[in-house]
PDB file of C-alpha atoms in Angstrom:
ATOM      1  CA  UNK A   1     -18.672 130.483 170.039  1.00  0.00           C
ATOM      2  CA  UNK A   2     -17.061 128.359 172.952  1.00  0.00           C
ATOM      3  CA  UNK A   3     -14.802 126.048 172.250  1.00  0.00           C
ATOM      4  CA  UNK A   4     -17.194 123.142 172.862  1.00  0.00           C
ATOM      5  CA  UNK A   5     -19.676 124.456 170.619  1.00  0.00           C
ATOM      6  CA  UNK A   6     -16.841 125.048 167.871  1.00  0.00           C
ATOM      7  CA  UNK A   7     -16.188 121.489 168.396  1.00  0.00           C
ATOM      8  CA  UNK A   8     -19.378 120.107 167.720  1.00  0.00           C
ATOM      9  CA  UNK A   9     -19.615 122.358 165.083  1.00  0.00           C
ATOM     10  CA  UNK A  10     -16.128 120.664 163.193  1.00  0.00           C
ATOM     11  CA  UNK A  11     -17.525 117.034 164.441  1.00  0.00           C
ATOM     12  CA  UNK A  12     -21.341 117.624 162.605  1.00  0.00           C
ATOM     13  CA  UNK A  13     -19.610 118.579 159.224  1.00  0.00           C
ATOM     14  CA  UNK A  14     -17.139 116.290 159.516  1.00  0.00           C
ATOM     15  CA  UNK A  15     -20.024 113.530 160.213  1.00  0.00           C
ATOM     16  CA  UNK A  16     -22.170 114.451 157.638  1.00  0.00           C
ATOM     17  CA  UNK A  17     -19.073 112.846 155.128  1.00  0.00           C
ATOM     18  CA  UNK A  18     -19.507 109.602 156.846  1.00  0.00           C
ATOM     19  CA  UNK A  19     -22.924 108.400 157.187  1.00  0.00           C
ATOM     20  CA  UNK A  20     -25.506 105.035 158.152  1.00  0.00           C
ATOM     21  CA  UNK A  21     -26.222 105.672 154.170  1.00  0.00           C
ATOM     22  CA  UNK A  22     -23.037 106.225 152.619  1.00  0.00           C
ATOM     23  CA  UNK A  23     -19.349 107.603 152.427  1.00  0.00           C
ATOM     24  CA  UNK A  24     -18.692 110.737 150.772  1.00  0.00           C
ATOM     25  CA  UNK A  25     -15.003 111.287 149.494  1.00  0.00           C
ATOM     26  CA  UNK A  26     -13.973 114.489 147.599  1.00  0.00           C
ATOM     27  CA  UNK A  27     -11.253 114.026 144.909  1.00  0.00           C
ATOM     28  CA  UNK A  28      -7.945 116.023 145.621  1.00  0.00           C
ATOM     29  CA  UNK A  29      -8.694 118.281 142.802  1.00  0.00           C
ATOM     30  CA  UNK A  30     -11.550 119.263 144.337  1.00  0.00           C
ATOM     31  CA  UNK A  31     -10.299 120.754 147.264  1.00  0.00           C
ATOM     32  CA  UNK A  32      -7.529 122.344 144.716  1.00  0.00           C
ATOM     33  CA  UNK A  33      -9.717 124.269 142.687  1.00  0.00           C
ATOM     34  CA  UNK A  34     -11.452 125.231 146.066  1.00  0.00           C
ATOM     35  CA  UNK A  35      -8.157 126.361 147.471  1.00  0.00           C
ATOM     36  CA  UNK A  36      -7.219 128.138 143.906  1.00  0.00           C
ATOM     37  CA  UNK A  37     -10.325 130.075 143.584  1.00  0.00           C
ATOM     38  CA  UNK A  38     -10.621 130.997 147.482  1.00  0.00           C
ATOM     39  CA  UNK A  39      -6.789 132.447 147.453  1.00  0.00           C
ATOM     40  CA  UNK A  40      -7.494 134.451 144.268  1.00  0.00           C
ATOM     41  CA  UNK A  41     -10.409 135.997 145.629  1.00  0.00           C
ATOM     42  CA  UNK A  42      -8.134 137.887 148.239  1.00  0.00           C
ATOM     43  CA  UNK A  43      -6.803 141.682 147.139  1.00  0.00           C
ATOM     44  CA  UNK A  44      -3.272 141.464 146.960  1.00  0.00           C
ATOM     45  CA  UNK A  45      -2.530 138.254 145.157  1.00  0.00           C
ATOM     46  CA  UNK A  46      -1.942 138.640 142.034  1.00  0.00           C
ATOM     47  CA  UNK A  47      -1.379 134.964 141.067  1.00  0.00           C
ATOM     48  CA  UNK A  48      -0.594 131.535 142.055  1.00  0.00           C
ATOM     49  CA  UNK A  49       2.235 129.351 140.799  1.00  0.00           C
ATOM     50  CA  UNK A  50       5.972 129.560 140.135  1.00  0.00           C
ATOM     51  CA  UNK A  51       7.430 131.363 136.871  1.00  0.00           C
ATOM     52  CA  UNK A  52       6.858 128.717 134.725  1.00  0.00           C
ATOM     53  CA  UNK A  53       3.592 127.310 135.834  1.00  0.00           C
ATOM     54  CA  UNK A  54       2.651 131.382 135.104  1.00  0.00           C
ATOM     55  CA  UNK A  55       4.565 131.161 131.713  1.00  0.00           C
ATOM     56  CA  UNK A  56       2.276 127.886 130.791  1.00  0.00           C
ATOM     57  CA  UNK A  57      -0.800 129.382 131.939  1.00  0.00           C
ATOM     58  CA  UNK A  58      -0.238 132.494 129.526  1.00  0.00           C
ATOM     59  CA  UNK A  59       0.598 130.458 126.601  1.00  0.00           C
ATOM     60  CA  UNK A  60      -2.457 128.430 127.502  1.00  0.00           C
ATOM     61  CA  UNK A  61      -4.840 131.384 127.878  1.00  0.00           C
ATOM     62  CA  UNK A  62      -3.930 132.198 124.490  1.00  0.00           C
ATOM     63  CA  UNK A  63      -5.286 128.695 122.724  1.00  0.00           C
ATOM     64  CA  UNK A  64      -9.221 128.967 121.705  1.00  0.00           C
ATOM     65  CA  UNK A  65     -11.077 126.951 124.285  1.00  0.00           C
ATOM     66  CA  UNK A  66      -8.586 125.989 126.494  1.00  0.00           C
ATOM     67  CA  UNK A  67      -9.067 126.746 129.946  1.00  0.00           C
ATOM     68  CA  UNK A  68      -7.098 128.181 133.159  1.00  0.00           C
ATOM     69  CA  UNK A  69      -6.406 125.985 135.857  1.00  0.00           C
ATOM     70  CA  UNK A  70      -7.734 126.968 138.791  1.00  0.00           C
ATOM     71  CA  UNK A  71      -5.824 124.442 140.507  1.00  0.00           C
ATOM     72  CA  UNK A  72      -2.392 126.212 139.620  1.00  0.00           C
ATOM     73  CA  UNK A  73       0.418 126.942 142.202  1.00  0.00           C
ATOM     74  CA  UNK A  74      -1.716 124.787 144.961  1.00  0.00           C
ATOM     75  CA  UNK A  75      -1.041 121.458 146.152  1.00  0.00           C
ATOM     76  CA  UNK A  76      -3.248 119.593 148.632  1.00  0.00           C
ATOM     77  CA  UNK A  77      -3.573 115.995 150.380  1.00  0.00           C
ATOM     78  CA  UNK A  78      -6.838 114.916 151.443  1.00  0.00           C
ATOM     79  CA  UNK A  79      -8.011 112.411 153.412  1.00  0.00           C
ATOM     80  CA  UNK A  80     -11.332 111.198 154.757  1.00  0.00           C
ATOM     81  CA  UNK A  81     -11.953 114.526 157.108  1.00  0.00           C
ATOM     82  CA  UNK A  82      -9.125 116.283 156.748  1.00  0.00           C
ATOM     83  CA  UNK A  83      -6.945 118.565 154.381  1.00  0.00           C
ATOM     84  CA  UNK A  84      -3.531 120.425 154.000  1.00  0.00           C
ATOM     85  CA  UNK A  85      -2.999 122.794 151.318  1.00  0.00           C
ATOM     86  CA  UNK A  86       0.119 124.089 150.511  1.00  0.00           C
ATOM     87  CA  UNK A  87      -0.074 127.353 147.883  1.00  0.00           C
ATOM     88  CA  UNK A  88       2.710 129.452 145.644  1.00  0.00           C
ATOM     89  CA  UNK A  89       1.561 133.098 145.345  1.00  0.00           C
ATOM     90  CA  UNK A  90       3.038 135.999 143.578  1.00  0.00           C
ATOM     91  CA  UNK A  91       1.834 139.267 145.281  1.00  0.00           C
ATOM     92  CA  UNK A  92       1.334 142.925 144.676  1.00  0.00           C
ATOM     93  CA  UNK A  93       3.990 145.476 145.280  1.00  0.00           C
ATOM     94  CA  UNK A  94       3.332 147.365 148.212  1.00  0.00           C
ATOM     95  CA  UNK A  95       1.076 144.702 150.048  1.00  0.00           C
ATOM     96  CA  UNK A  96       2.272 143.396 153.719  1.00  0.00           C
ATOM     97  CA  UNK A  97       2.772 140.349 153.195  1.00  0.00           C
ATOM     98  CA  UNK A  98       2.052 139.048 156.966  1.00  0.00           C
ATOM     99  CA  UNK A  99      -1.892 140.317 156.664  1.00  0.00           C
ATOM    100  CA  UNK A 100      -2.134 139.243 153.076  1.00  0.00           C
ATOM    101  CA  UNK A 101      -0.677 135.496 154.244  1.00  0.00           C
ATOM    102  CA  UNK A 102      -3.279 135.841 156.819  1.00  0.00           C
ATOM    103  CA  UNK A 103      -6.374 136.737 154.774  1.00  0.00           C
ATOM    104  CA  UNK A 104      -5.633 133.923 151.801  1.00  0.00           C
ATOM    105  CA  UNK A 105      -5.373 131.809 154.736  1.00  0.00           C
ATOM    106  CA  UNK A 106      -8.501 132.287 156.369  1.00  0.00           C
ATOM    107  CA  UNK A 107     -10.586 132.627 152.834  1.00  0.00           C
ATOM    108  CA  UNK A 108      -9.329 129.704 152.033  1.00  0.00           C
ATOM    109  CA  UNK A 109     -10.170 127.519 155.225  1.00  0.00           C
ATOM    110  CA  UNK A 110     -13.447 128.976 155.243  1.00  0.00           C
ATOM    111  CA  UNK A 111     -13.806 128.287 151.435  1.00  0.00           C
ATOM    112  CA  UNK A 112     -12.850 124.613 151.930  1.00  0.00           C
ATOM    113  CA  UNK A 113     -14.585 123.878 155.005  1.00  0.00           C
ATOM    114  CA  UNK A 114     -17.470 125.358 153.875  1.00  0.00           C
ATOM    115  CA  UNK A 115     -17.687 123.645 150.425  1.00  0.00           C
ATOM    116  CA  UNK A 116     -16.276 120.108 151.920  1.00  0.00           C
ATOM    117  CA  UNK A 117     -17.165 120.016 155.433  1.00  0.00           C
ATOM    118  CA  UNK A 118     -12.829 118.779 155.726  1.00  0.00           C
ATOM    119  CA  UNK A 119     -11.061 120.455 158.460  1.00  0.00           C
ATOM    120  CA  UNK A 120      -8.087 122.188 157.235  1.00  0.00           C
ATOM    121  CA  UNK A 121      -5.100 121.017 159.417  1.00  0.00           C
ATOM    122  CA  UNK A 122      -2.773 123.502 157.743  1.00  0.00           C
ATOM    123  CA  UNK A 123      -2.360 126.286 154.909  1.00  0.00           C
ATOM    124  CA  UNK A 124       1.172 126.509 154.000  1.00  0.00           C
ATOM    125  CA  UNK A 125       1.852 129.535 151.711  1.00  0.00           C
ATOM    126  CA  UNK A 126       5.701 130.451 149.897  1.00  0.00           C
ATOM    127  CA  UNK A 127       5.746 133.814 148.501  1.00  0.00           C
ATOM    128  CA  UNK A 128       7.691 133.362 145.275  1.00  0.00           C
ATOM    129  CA  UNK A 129       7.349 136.606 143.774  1.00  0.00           C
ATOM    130  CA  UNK A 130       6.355 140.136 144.192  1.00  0.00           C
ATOM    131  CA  UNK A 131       4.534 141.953 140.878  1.00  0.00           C
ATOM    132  CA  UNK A 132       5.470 145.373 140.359  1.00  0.00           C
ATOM    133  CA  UNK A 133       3.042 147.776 138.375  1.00  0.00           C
ATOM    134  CA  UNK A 134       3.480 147.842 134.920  1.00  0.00           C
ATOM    135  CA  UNK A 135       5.465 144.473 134.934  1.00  0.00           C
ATOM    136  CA  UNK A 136       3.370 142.731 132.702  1.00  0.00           C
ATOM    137  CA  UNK A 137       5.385 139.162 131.465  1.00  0.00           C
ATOM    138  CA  UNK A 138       5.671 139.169 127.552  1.00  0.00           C
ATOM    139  CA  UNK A 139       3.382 137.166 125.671  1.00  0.00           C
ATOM    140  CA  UNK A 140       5.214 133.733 124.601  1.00  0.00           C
ATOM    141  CA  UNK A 141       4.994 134.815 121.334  1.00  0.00           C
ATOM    142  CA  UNK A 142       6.772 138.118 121.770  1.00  0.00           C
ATOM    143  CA  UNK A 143       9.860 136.519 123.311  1.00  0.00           C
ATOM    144  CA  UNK A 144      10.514 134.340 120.716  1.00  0.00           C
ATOM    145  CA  UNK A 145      11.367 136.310 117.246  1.00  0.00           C
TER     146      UNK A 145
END
């Protein structure tokens, strides 16, 4: 695609938010769960969020009908065509980090752009953890006896 043509491209979605007939705005949490789901989806990550974000997701998982947060260990600002997304991943052991940054970046633009028709100025990622096999974190309830 030239770059022209990829221009047009971004200006058409980005148009088709802002019409004769109407506005459309997407909530922040939108785009989160977007962003959540899309980094997931790449092999290698094995989870988003800091320690305790991870901590209260596992104590959550464990109360019937509650449900995970997709939005979890991303943080976004919106506004009326574009988005930045800023994510907090905990990766596999073993993984290069540099292609695995690169792939959850790319899923996720595509992911959000796709869904939103946004342009994603920016996909800051902070690796806060590696996960080592057999490193499973202890139930809530078995730390506390």
């Amino acid at each position: 695609m030239t770059v022209t043509a990829e221009k047009t491209a971004e200006t058409s979605k980005t148009a088709a938010l802002v019409t004769k007939q109407g506005t459309t705005t997407i909530a922040d949490t939108v785009v989160q769960k977007i962003a959540g789901l899309a980094a997931r989806e790449v092999s290698g990550v094995h989870d988003l969020g800091g320690g305790a974000a991870r901590a209260f997701g596992a104590l959550r998982d464990r109360i019937p009908g509650a449900s995970a947060s997709a939005g979890q260990g991303v943080a976004v600002e919106v506004g009326e065509k574009q988005a930045a997304v800023d994510l907090q991943i905990l990766v596999e052991y073993g993984v290069a980090i540099a292609d695995l940054a690169r792939s959850v970046r790319r899923n996720v633009i595509t992911s959000i752009e796709g869904m939103t028709g946004l342009q994603v100025v920016e996909v800051n990622i902070n690796v806060s953890d590696v996960h080592l096999p057999g490193d499973e974190e202890p139930a809530p309830s078995e730390r506390v006896r």
